[in-house]
Amino acid sequence: MSKMDVTRRGVLKTGAVAGGGLMLPTYLRAAGHEGFTNAPTGSTVTLGFNVPQTGPYADEGADELRAYELAVEHLNGGGDGGMLPTFSSKALEGNGILGKKVEYVTGDTQTKSDAARASAKSMIEKDGAVMITGGSSSGVAIAVQGLCQEAGVIFMAGLTHSNDTTGKDKKANGFRHFFNGYMSGAALAPVLADVYGNDRKAYHLTADYTWGWTQQESIAAATEALGWETVNNVLTPLAATDFSSYIAPVLNSGADVLVLNHYGGNMVNSLTNAVQFGLREKTINNKNFEIVVPLFSRLMARGAGENIKGILGSTNWHWSLQDEGSKAFVKSFGTKYGFPPSQAAHTCYVQTILYADAVARAGSFNPCAVAEALEGFEFDGLGNGPTLYRAEDHQCFKDVLVVRGKENPTSEFDLLEVVQVTPRAQVEYAPDHPMFAGGALGTCNPGA
């Protein structure tokens, strides 16, 4: 953690009380804020923002931190309130959370699971954080979610797109607002078939960790169901920066589509290498060679520059949406920082608001009371249309965007166009879907 973080910890949580040492079989005493990990005892409550400040996803992490700071400002009654006025729930009053001023500490996940767990552990044990949120890697999210389950605090996941986060690795103390690989496949595949045809041969390059594996499985299954053939899937290290050796074999594979299951700096580098190899100028199987990036964001589009033009993918949210919640958030974020927010910023802001709202509705910071308030919660006004936090797996279900890199952007921020807003019903699935099998939600852990 940085010196600033250390300073914040010292100022905000000197002598933090970890639940008062009480052991209760239930959370019946929740209203009194006793018997759970880091029960707030003073006039403040501390949240832990654990983001990638270094590593391949650092751009996302920086925007996440901006959004968290904005959310805290709004919760404490500052600024213009952002999405609080558009949020369908009216439990928050702009006086902190349950009257306690919101403070926060930050950590650097480094996009490494061990580092992320260590950072989260420090925020819980040393800083008294009652909730942990953040991350831009599913490997990190799954690791920290497991830690929060053990520690007895709520984990509000940031960017995590692996099916496993709310599938085989789901936890009762963990909640995900972001969409997942299955949803990307369900939204994107029909558009790919419409634009590129049903008779396509796809070559996948896939980040070698839980997110890449489940996204590749999802995209392959969804496209194969519409007639595509998957000719190869090659795993690439998360730490890779030059993908030239992985791109060269594509030319001799018989594939006419390259699917890049990469995110952040990985995607920027692999797409750049693919364009440098001239793939987009090739004609294979009497078809124009195409490149698909199933998950991308404005931050990645900016990094990829000209190479992103015409590339199709999916995203959780985009600043050009015209619903009242999105417009309010874009205005608030833009006023504070001078540019529009990314999907990373949006989902992290929303997760913070949803946590605070659940505490307010439950009347308690007890994680089990908070979990109960979030499970099955239906809401609107936060930028994704009517949304459900499903009780069975703690996954949010909402509309999904299919986007394409703009051919003629008007600014450095106007890089993506929304091709389709895929309705929630098209991306929903049963809790026992095979891609999400193998784990159990378990029971909430209040900790102390």
Short mmCIF file of C-alpha atoms in Angstrom, two decimals, residues 3-431:
data_model
loop_
_atom_site.label_atom_id
_atom_site.label_comp_id
_atom_site.label_asym_id
_atom_site.label_seq_id
_atom_site.Cartn_x
_atom_site.Cartn_y
_atom_site.Cartn_z
CA LYS A 3 2.22 6.14 1.94
CA MET A 4 -1.09 7.88 1.37
CA ASP A 5 -2.88 4.65 2.25
CA VAL A 6 -0.80 4.25 5.39
CA THR A 7 -1.63 7.82 6.38
CA ARG A 8 -5.30 7.25 5.75
CA ARG A 9 -5.25 4.11 7.86
CA GLY A 10 -3.57 5.89 10.72
CA VAL A 11 -6.00 8.78 10.65
CA LEU A 12 -9.15 6.84 9.95
CA LYS A 13 -8.89 3.72 12.02
CA THR A 14 -6.51 4.06 14.92
CA GLY A 15 -7.45 1.35 17.40
CA ALA A 16 -10.16 -0.20 15.18
CA VAL A 17 -12.44 -2.55 17.09
CA ALA A 18 -12.92 -5.96 15.47
CA GLY A 19 -16.41 -6.84 16.55
CA GLY A 20 -15.83 -6.59 20.27
CA GLY A 21 -14.90 -10.28 20.58
CA LEU A 22 -18.52 -11.43 20.73
CA MET A 23 -19.56 -14.81 19.36
CA LEU A 24 -23.21 -15.07 18.36
CA PRO A 25 -24.92 -18.04 16.69
CA THR A 26 -27.15 -15.72 14.65
CA TYR A 27 -27.26 -12.09 13.68
CA LEU A 28 -30.31 -11.34 15.78
CA ARG A 29 -28.36 -8.59 17.52
CA ALA A 30 -27.44 -7.00 14.19
CA ALA A 31 -29.42 -3.84 14.82
CA GLY A 32 -27.10 -3.11 17.71
CA HIS A 33 -24.04 -3.50 15.43
CA GLU A 34 -22.56 -6.23 17.61
CA GLY A 35 -21.25 -9.71 17.01
CA PHE A 36 -19.71 -9.39 13.58
CA THR A 37 -16.37 -8.51 12.04
CA ASN A 38 -15.39 -4.84 12.32
CA ALA A 39 -18.71 -3.68 13.71
CA PRO A 40 -18.54 0.13 13.53
CA THR A 41 -18.43 1.59 17.03
CA GLY A 42 -17.75 5.28 16.38
CA SER A 43 -19.07 7.96 14.07
CA THR A 44 -17.41 6.56 10.94
CA VAL A 45 -17.41 3.36 8.90
CA THR A 46 -14.48 2.21 6.77
CA LEU A 47 -14.71 0.60 3.33
CA GLY A 48 -11.77 -1.10 1.59
CA PHE A 49 -11.11 -0.30 -2.07
CA ASN A 50 -8.77 -2.95 -3.50
CA VAL A 51 -7.86 -2.09 -7.11
CA PRO A 52 -5.04 -2.82 -9.61
CA GLN A 53 -2.86 0.26 -9.30
CA THR A 54 -0.04 -1.52 -11.14
CA GLY A 55 0.02 -4.34 -13.71
CA PRO A 56 -1.85 -4.97 -16.98
CA TYR A 57 -5.22 -3.76 -15.66
CA ALA A 58 -3.96 -0.56 -14.01
CA ASP A 59 -6.00 1.75 -16.28
CA GLU A 60 -9.19 0.08 -15.08
CA GLY A 61 -7.97 0.29 -11.49
CA ALA A 62 -7.36 4.03 -11.71
CA ASP A 63 -10.89 4.63 -12.97
CA GLU A 64 -12.32 2.32 -10.33
CA LEU A 65 -10.64 4.37 -7.62
CA ARG A 66 -12.06 7.59 -9.07
CA ALA A 67 -15.53 6.08 -8.97
CA TYR A 68 -15.14 4.86 -5.40
CA GLU A 69 -14.06 8.31 -4.25
CA LEU A 70 -17.07 9.82 -6.03
CA ALA A 71 -19.42 7.31 -4.43
CA VAL A 72 -18.06 8.15 -0.97
CA GLU A 73 -18.53 11.84 -1.67
CA HIS A 74 -22.16 11.25 -2.66
CA LEU A 75 -22.91 8.94 0.26
CA ASN A 76 -21.59 11.61 2.62
CA GLY A 77 -23.86 14.24 1.08
CA GLY A 78 -21.32 15.98 -1.15
CA GLY A 79 -21.44 16.89 -4.83
CA ASP A 80 -24.62 16.56 -6.85
CA GLY A 81 -25.55 13.12 -5.51
CA GLY A 82 -24.82 11.32 -8.79
CA MET A 83 -27.18 8.40 -9.20
CA LEU A 84 -28.69 8.58 -5.74
CA PRO A 85 -31.65 10.66 -7.02
CA THR A 86 -32.26 8.28 -9.97
CA PHE A 87 -31.89 5.06 -7.92
CA SER A 88 -35.25 3.38 -7.39
CA SER A 89 -34.46 2.72 -3.73
CA LYS A 90 -34.71 5.79 -1.51
CA ALA A 91 -33.15 4.38 1.66
CA LEU A 92 -29.98 6.49 1.47
CA GLU A 93 -30.18 10.00 2.88
CA GLY A 94 -26.80 11.53 2.03
CA ASN A 95 -25.68 11.38 5.67
CA GLY A 96 -23.18 8.56 5.27
CA ILE A 97 -24.40 5.03 5.96
CA LEU A 98 -26.79 4.73 8.91
CA GLY A 99 -25.60 8.18 9.94
CA LYS A 100 -21.92 7.19 10.01
CA LYS A 101 -19.52 9.12 7.80
CA VAL A 102 -17.95 6.89 5.15
CA GLU A 103 -14.16 6.66 5.20
CA TYR A 104 -12.01 4.41 3.04
CA VAL A 105 -8.61 2.82 2.62
CA THR A 106 -7.06 1.61 -0.60
CA GLY A 107 -4.80 -1.21 -1.71
CA ASP A 108 -3.03 -2.42 -4.85
CA THR A 109 -4.03 -5.87 -6.10
CA GLN A 110 -1.20 -5.75 -8.70
CA THR A 111 -3.55 -8.03 -10.71
CA LYS A 112 -2.10 -10.87 -8.62
CA SER A 113 -4.25 -13.07 -6.41
CA ASP A 114 -1.73 -13.36 -3.57
CA ALA A 115 -1.11 -9.62 -3.47
CA ALA A 116 -4.83 -8.92 -3.59
CA ARG A 117 -5.56 -11.26 -0.71
CA ALA A 118 -2.75 -9.74 1.35
CA SER A 119 -4.04 -6.25 0.67
CA ALA A 120 -7.63 -7.17 1.54
CA LYS A 121 -6.50 -9.00 4.68
CA SER A 122 -4.62 -5.90 5.84
CA MET A 123 -7.61 -3.66 5.23
CA ILE A 124 -9.87 -6.00 7.22
CA GLU A 125 -7.50 -6.76 10.11
CA LYS A 126 -5.58 -3.49 10.47
CA ASP A 127 -7.95 -0.87 9.09
CA GLY A 128 -11.29 -2.24 10.27
CA ALA A 129 -12.86 -2.35 6.81
CA VAL A 130 -16.40 -3.69 7.05
CA MET A 131 -16.70 -4.25 3.28
CA ILE A 132 -14.13 -4.95 0.56
CA THR A 133 -14.70 -4.10 -3.09
CA GLY A 134 -12.70 -3.76 -6.30
CA GLY A 135 -10.49 -5.67 -8.68
CA SER A 136 -10.25 -5.99 -12.46
CA SER A 137 -9.30 -9.65 -12.66
CA SER A 138 -11.49 -12.67 -12.01
CA GLY A 139 -8.56 -14.50 -10.46
CA VAL A 140 -8.23 -11.66 -7.97
CA ALA A 141 -11.99 -11.45 -7.39
CA ILE A 142 -12.29 -15.17 -6.63
CA ALA A 143 -9.31 -15.06 -4.26
CA VAL A 144 -10.55 -12.00 -2.37
CA GLN A 145 -14.13 -13.26 -2.32
CA GLY A 146 -12.90 -16.41 -0.60
CA LEU A 147 -10.92 -14.35 1.92
CA CYS A 148 -13.95 -12.17 2.71
CA GLN A 149 -16.07 -15.26 3.23
CA GLU A 150 -13.53 -16.55 5.75
CA ALA A 151 -13.16 -13.17 7.47
CA GLY A 152 -16.86 -12.44 7.75
CA VAL A 153 -17.16 -9.30 5.63
CA ILE A 154 -19.11 -8.53 2.47
CA PHE A 155 -17.26 -8.55 -0.86
CA MET A 156 -18.79 -6.39 -3.60
CA ALA A 157 -16.89 -7.53 -6.70
CA GLY A 158 -15.56 -4.99 -9.17
CA LEU A 159 -14.67 -6.09 -12.70
CA THR A 160 -14.88 -9.87 -12.80
CA HIS A 161 -16.26 -11.55 -15.91
CA SER A 162 -15.45 -15.23 -15.26
CA ASN A 163 -18.45 -17.50 -14.98
CA ASP A 164 -16.77 -19.04 -11.92
CA THR A 165 -17.16 -15.94 -9.71
CA THR A 166 -20.87 -16.64 -9.33
CA GLY A 167 -20.52 -20.24 -10.49
CA LYS A 168 -18.30 -22.89 -8.95
CA ASP A 169 -16.50 -20.30 -6.78
CA LYS A 170 -19.56 -18.38 -5.57
CA LYS A 171 -19.73 -17.44 -1.90
CA ALA A 172 -22.53 -16.27 0.38
CA ASN A 173 -20.59 -13.14 1.37
CA GLY A 174 -19.82 -12.21 -2.26
CA PHE A 175 -21.92 -10.26 -4.79
CA ARG A 176 -21.32 -9.42 -8.47
CA HIS A 177 -22.96 -6.58 -10.38
CA PHE A 178 -20.77 -7.05 -13.50
CA PHE A 179 -21.97 -9.41 -16.22
CA ASN A 180 -20.13 -12.64 -17.14
CA GLY A 181 -18.76 -14.71 -20.02
CA TYR A 182 -22.01 -16.56 -20.60
CA MET A 183 -23.89 -13.28 -20.92
CA SER A 184 -21.31 -11.94 -23.40
CA GLY A 185 -21.73 -15.05 -25.54
CA ALA A 186 -25.52 -14.91 -25.41
CA ALA A 187 -25.53 -11.23 -26.45
CA LEU A 188 -22.65 -11.22 -28.93
CA ALA A 189 -23.02 -14.48 -30.88
CA PRO A 190 -26.28 -13.58 -32.69
CA VAL A 191 -24.77 -10.25 -33.79
CA LEU A 192 -21.59 -11.98 -35.02
CA ALA A 193 -23.68 -14.44 -37.04
CA ASP A 194 -25.76 -11.62 -38.53
CA VAL A 195 -22.73 -9.52 -39.49
CA TYR A 196 -20.19 -12.20 -40.46
CA GLY A 197 -22.41 -15.15 -41.38
CA ASN A 198 -22.96 -18.59 -39.86
CA ASP A 199 -20.19 -20.41 -41.73
CA ARG A 200 -17.08 -19.20 -39.92
CA LYS A 201 -13.91 -20.82 -38.54
CA ALA A 202 -12.66 -19.26 -35.32
CA TYR A 203 -9.19 -19.31 -33.73
CA HIS A 204 -9.12 -18.30 -30.08
CA LEU A 205 -6.26 -16.75 -28.10
CA THR A 206 -7.17 -16.97 -24.42
CA ALA A 207 -5.74 -15.47 -21.23
CA ASP A 208 -4.61 -18.44 -19.16
CA TYR A 209 -6.66 -17.99 -15.99
CA THR A 210 -10.24 -18.45 -14.84
CA TRP A 211 -11.66 -15.50 -16.78
CA GLY A 212 -10.10 -16.47 -20.09
CA TRP A 213 -11.09 -20.11 -19.73
CA THR A 214 -14.76 -19.44 -19.04
CA GLN A 215 -15.09 -16.63 -21.58
CA GLN A 216 -13.61 -18.83 -24.29
CA GLU A 217 -15.94 -21.67 -23.36
CA SER A 218 -18.91 -19.31 -23.44
CA ILE A 219 -18.09 -17.64 -26.76
CA ALA A 220 -17.21 -20.93 -28.44
CA ALA A 221 -20.44 -22.58 -27.29
CA ALA A 222 -22.62 -19.63 -28.32
CA THR A 223 -21.03 -19.26 -31.77
CA GLU A 224 -20.89 -23.01 -32.46
CA ALA A 225 -24.62 -23.20 -31.72
CA LEU A 226 -25.10 -20.80 -34.64
CA GLY A 227 -22.88 -22.72 -37.06
CA TRP A 228 -19.32 -21.53 -36.36
CA GLU A 229 -16.42 -23.96 -35.99
CA THR A 230 -13.69 -23.52 -33.37
CA VAL A 231 -10.46 -24.61 -35.04
CA ASN A 232 -8.07 -23.93 -32.14
CA ASN A 233 -7.77 -22.40 -28.69
CA VAL A 234 -4.31 -21.33 -27.51
CA LEU A 235 -3.68 -20.18 -23.93
CA THR A 236 -1.48 -17.12 -23.32
CA PRO A 237 0.16 -15.95 -20.06
CA LEU A 238 -1.40 -13.01 -18.27
CA ALA A 239 2.06 -11.43 -18.02
CA ALA A 240 2.64 -11.55 -21.80
CA THR A 241 3.27 -8.24 -23.57
CA ASP A 242 4.23 -9.44 -27.06
CA PHE A 243 1.80 -11.80 -28.76
CA SER A 244 3.57 -12.04 -32.13
CA SER A 245 4.52 -15.70 -31.66
CA TYR A 246 0.85 -16.51 -30.95
CA ILE A 247 -0.49 -14.54 -33.94
CA ALA A 248 1.76 -16.08 -36.62
CA PRO A 249 0.21 -19.60 -36.52
CA VAL A 250 -3.27 -18.17 -37.09
CA LEU A 251 -2.41 -17.52 -40.74
CA ASN A 252 -1.88 -21.23 -41.42
CA SER A 253 -4.79 -22.54 -39.38
CA GLY A 254 -7.61 -22.20 -41.89
CA ALA A 255 -9.41 -19.83 -39.53
CA ASP A 256 -11.12 -16.71 -40.86
CA VAL A 257 -11.89 -15.15 -37.47
CA LEU A 258 -9.53 -14.44 -34.56
CA VAL A 259 -11.20 -14.23 -31.16
CA LEU A 260 -9.08 -12.40 -28.59
CA ASN A 261 -10.11 -13.49 -25.10
CA HIS A 262 -7.84 -10.84 -23.63
CA TYR A 263 -8.52 -7.79 -21.48
CA GLY A 264 -6.77 -4.55 -20.56
CA GLY A 265 -3.19 -4.15 -21.73
CA ASN A 266 -3.19 -7.76 -22.96
CA MET A 267 -5.93 -6.99 -25.47
CA VAL A 268 -4.29 -3.76 -26.61
CA ASN A 269 -1.04 -5.63 -27.30
CA SER A 270 -2.54 -8.73 -28.92
CA LEU A 271 -4.85 -6.69 -31.16
CA THR A 272 -1.95 -4.45 -32.17
CA ASN A 273 0.17 -7.49 -33.03
CA ALA A 274 -2.70 -9.01 -35.05
CA VAL A 275 -3.13 -5.83 -37.08
CA GLN A 276 0.63 -5.56 -37.60
CA PHE A 277 0.55 -9.06 -39.09
CA GLY A 278 -2.01 -7.80 -41.61
CA LEU A 279 -4.79 -10.14 -40.50
CA ARG A 280 -7.54 -7.62 -41.19
CA GLU A 281 -6.40 -7.31 -44.81
CA LYS A 282 -6.45 -11.06 -45.42
CA THR A 283 -9.06 -13.03 -47.33
CA ILE A 284 -9.43 -16.57 -46.01
CA ASN A 285 -12.00 -19.13 -47.18
CA ASN A 286 -13.24 -16.43 -49.59
CA LYS A 287 -14.16 -14.25 -46.61
CA ASN A 288 -12.68 -11.10 -45.14
CA PHE A 289 -10.67 -12.05 -42.07
CA GLU A 290 -12.27 -10.63 -38.92
CA ILE A 291 -11.15 -10.05 -35.34
CA VAL A 292 -13.51 -10.20 -32.36
CA VAL A 293 -12.85 -8.96 -28.82
CA PRO A 294 -15.70 -10.42 -26.74
CA LEU A 295 -15.12 -8.10 -23.75
CA PHE A 296 -13.76 -4.60 -24.03
CA SER A 297 -14.13 -1.09 -22.74
CA ARG A 298 -13.48 2.52 -23.69
CA LEU A 299 -10.16 2.40 -21.83
CA MET A 300 -9.03 -0.54 -23.94
CA ALA A 301 -10.34 1.15 -27.09
CA ARG A 302 -8.26 4.21 -26.30
CA GLY A 303 -5.17 2.06 -25.82
CA ALA A 304 -5.77 0.21 -29.09
CA GLY A 305 -6.23 3.41 -31.10
CA GLU A 306 -7.00 2.96 -34.79
CA ASN A 307 -6.89 -0.82 -34.42
CA ILE A 308 -10.22 -0.94 -32.59
CA LYS A 309 -12.23 0.49 -35.48
CA GLY A 310 -14.96 -1.90 -36.60
CA ILE A 311 -14.16 -4.49 -33.90
CA LEU A 312 -17.23 -6.05 -32.28
CA GLY A 313 -17.46 -6.95 -28.59
CA SER A 314 -19.61 -6.66 -25.50
CA THR A 315 -19.54 -4.34 -22.52
CA ASN A 316 -21.35 -3.94 -19.22
CA TRP A 317 -22.18 -0.24 -19.63
CA HIS A 318 -21.22 2.76 -21.77
CA TRP A 319 -21.22 6.47 -21.03
CA SER A 320 -23.28 7.30 -24.13
CA LEU A 321 -26.42 5.63 -22.73
CA GLN A 322 -29.31 8.07 -22.38
CA ASP A 323 -31.22 6.71 -19.38
CA GLU A 324 -31.49 9.12 -16.47
CA GLY A 325 -29.13 7.17 -14.20
CA SER A 326 -26.35 6.98 -16.80
CA LYS A 327 -26.68 10.66 -17.68
CA ALA A 328 -26.53 11.64 -14.00
CA PHE A 329 -23.43 9.52 -13.40
CA VAL A 330 -21.63 10.77 -16.52
CA LYS A 331 -22.37 14.38 -15.55
CA SER A 332 -21.18 13.90 -11.97
CA PHE A 333 -18.03 11.96 -12.90
CA GLY A 334 -17.21 14.34 -15.76
CA THR A 335 -17.59 17.39 -13.54
CA LYS A 336 -15.17 15.93 -10.99
CA TYR A 337 -12.57 14.41 -13.32
CA GLY A 338 -12.95 16.13 -16.70
CA PHE A 339 -13.75 13.04 -18.80
CA PRO A 340 -16.46 10.37 -19.00
CA PRO A 341 -16.36 7.24 -16.82
CA SER A 342 -15.49 3.75 -18.04
CA GLN A 343 -17.51 0.58 -17.41
CA ALA A 344 -14.99 -0.13 -14.62
CA ALA A 345 -15.91 3.15 -12.93
CA HIS A 346 -19.62 2.54 -13.40
CA THR A 347 -19.80 -0.94 -11.89
CA CYS A 348 -17.61 0.02 -8.90
CA TYR A 349 -19.66 3.14 -8.17
CA VAL A 350 -22.86 1.10 -8.39
CA GLN A 351 -21.52 -1.67 -6.13
CA THR A 352 -20.67 0.89 -3.44
CA ILE A 353 -24.13 2.45 -3.64
CA LEU A 354 -25.82 -0.97 -3.58
CA TYR A 355 -23.87 -1.99 -0.48
CA ALA A 356 -24.70 1.22 1.35
CA ASP A 357 -28.35 0.93 0.35
CA ALA A 358 -28.53 -2.68 1.58
CA VAL A 359 -27.10 -1.61 4.95
CA ALA A 360 -29.65 1.17 5.16
CA ARG A 361 -32.56 -1.11 4.25
CA ALA A 362 -31.35 -3.78 6.69
CA GLY A 363 -30.70 -1.26 9.42
CA SER A 364 -27.38 -2.98 10.11
CA PHE A 365 -23.80 -3.42 8.96
CA ASN A 366 -23.97 -7.10 9.90
CA PRO A 367 -22.88 -8.92 6.72
CA CYS A 368 -25.67 -11.47 7.03
CA ALA A 369 -28.29 -8.75 7.30
CA VAL A 370 -26.71 -7.01 4.30
CA ALA A 371 -26.66 -10.26 2.29
CA GLU A 372 -30.31 -10.85 3.06
CA ALA A 373 -31.14 -7.32 1.86
CA LEU A 374 -29.26 -7.85 -1.42
CA GLU A 375 -30.59 -11.33 -2.23
CA GLY A 376 -33.49 -11.11 -4.64
CA PHE A 377 -33.28 -7.31 -4.65
CA GLU A 378 -34.79 -5.73 -7.77
CA PHE A 379 -33.88 -2.16 -8.66
CA ASP A 380 -33.65 0.40 -11.44
CA GLY A 381 -32.08 3.77 -12.10
CA LEU A 382 -28.41 2.76 -11.95
CA GLY A 383 -27.74 2.66 -15.68
CA ASN A 384 -28.49 -0.91 -16.77
CA GLY A 385 -32.27 -0.91 -16.78
CA PRO A 386 -34.33 -3.09 -14.42
CA THR A 387 -31.85 -5.30 -12.56
CA LEU A 388 -32.12 -8.32 -10.27
CA TYR A 389 -29.54 -9.46 -7.71
CA ARG A 390 -30.43 -13.15 -7.89
CA ALA A 391 -30.58 -14.86 -4.50
CA GLU A 392 -29.40 -18.27 -5.72
CA ASP A 393 -25.94 -17.14 -6.86
CA HIS A 394 -25.59 -13.40 -6.11
CA GLN A 395 -25.34 -12.54 -9.82
CA CYS A 396 -26.94 -9.40 -11.23
CA PHE A 397 -29.12 -9.83 -14.30
CA LYS A 398 -29.61 -6.85 -16.56
CA ASP A 399 -29.36 -5.70 -20.18
CA VAL A 400 -26.01 -6.29 -21.97
CA LEU A 401 -24.46 -4.03 -24.60
CA VAL A 402 -22.94 -5.17 -27.90
CA VAL A 403 -20.52 -2.49 -29.08
CA ARG A 404 -18.22 -1.78 -32.01
CA GLY A 405 -15.16 0.42 -32.39
CA LYS A 406 -16.23 3.64 -34.10
CA GLU A 407 -14.93 4.27 -37.61
CA ASN A 408 -15.12 8.06 -37.20
CA PRO A 409 -14.82 9.00 -33.53
CA THR A 410 -15.47 12.63 -32.63
CA SER A 411 -13.13 12.68 -29.63
CA GLU A 412 -10.67 10.51 -27.70
CA PHE A 413 -13.59 9.34 -25.56
CA ASP A 414 -16.11 8.74 -28.35
CA LEU A 415 -14.56 5.43 -29.41
CA LEU A 416 -17.40 2.90 -29.17
CA GLU A 417 -20.86 2.77 -30.66
CA VAL A 418 -23.63 0.70 -29.13
CA VAL A 419 -24.78 -1.76 -31.78
CA GLN A 420 -27.42 -3.47 -29.67
CA VAL A 421 -28.86 -3.33 -26.19
CA THR A 422 -29.49 -7.01 -25.56
CA PRO A 423 -32.52 -7.48 -23.29
CA ARG A 424 -31.99 -9.13 -19.94
CA ALA A 425 -34.20 -12.11 -20.87
CA GLN A 426 -31.77 -13.11 -23.66
CA VAL A 427 -28.79 -13.43 -21.32
CA GLU A 428 -30.47 -15.13 -18.35
CA TYR A 429 -29.75 -18.76 -17.43
CA ALA A 430 -30.79 -21.26 -14.77
CA PRO A 431 -28.78 -21.30 -11.50
#
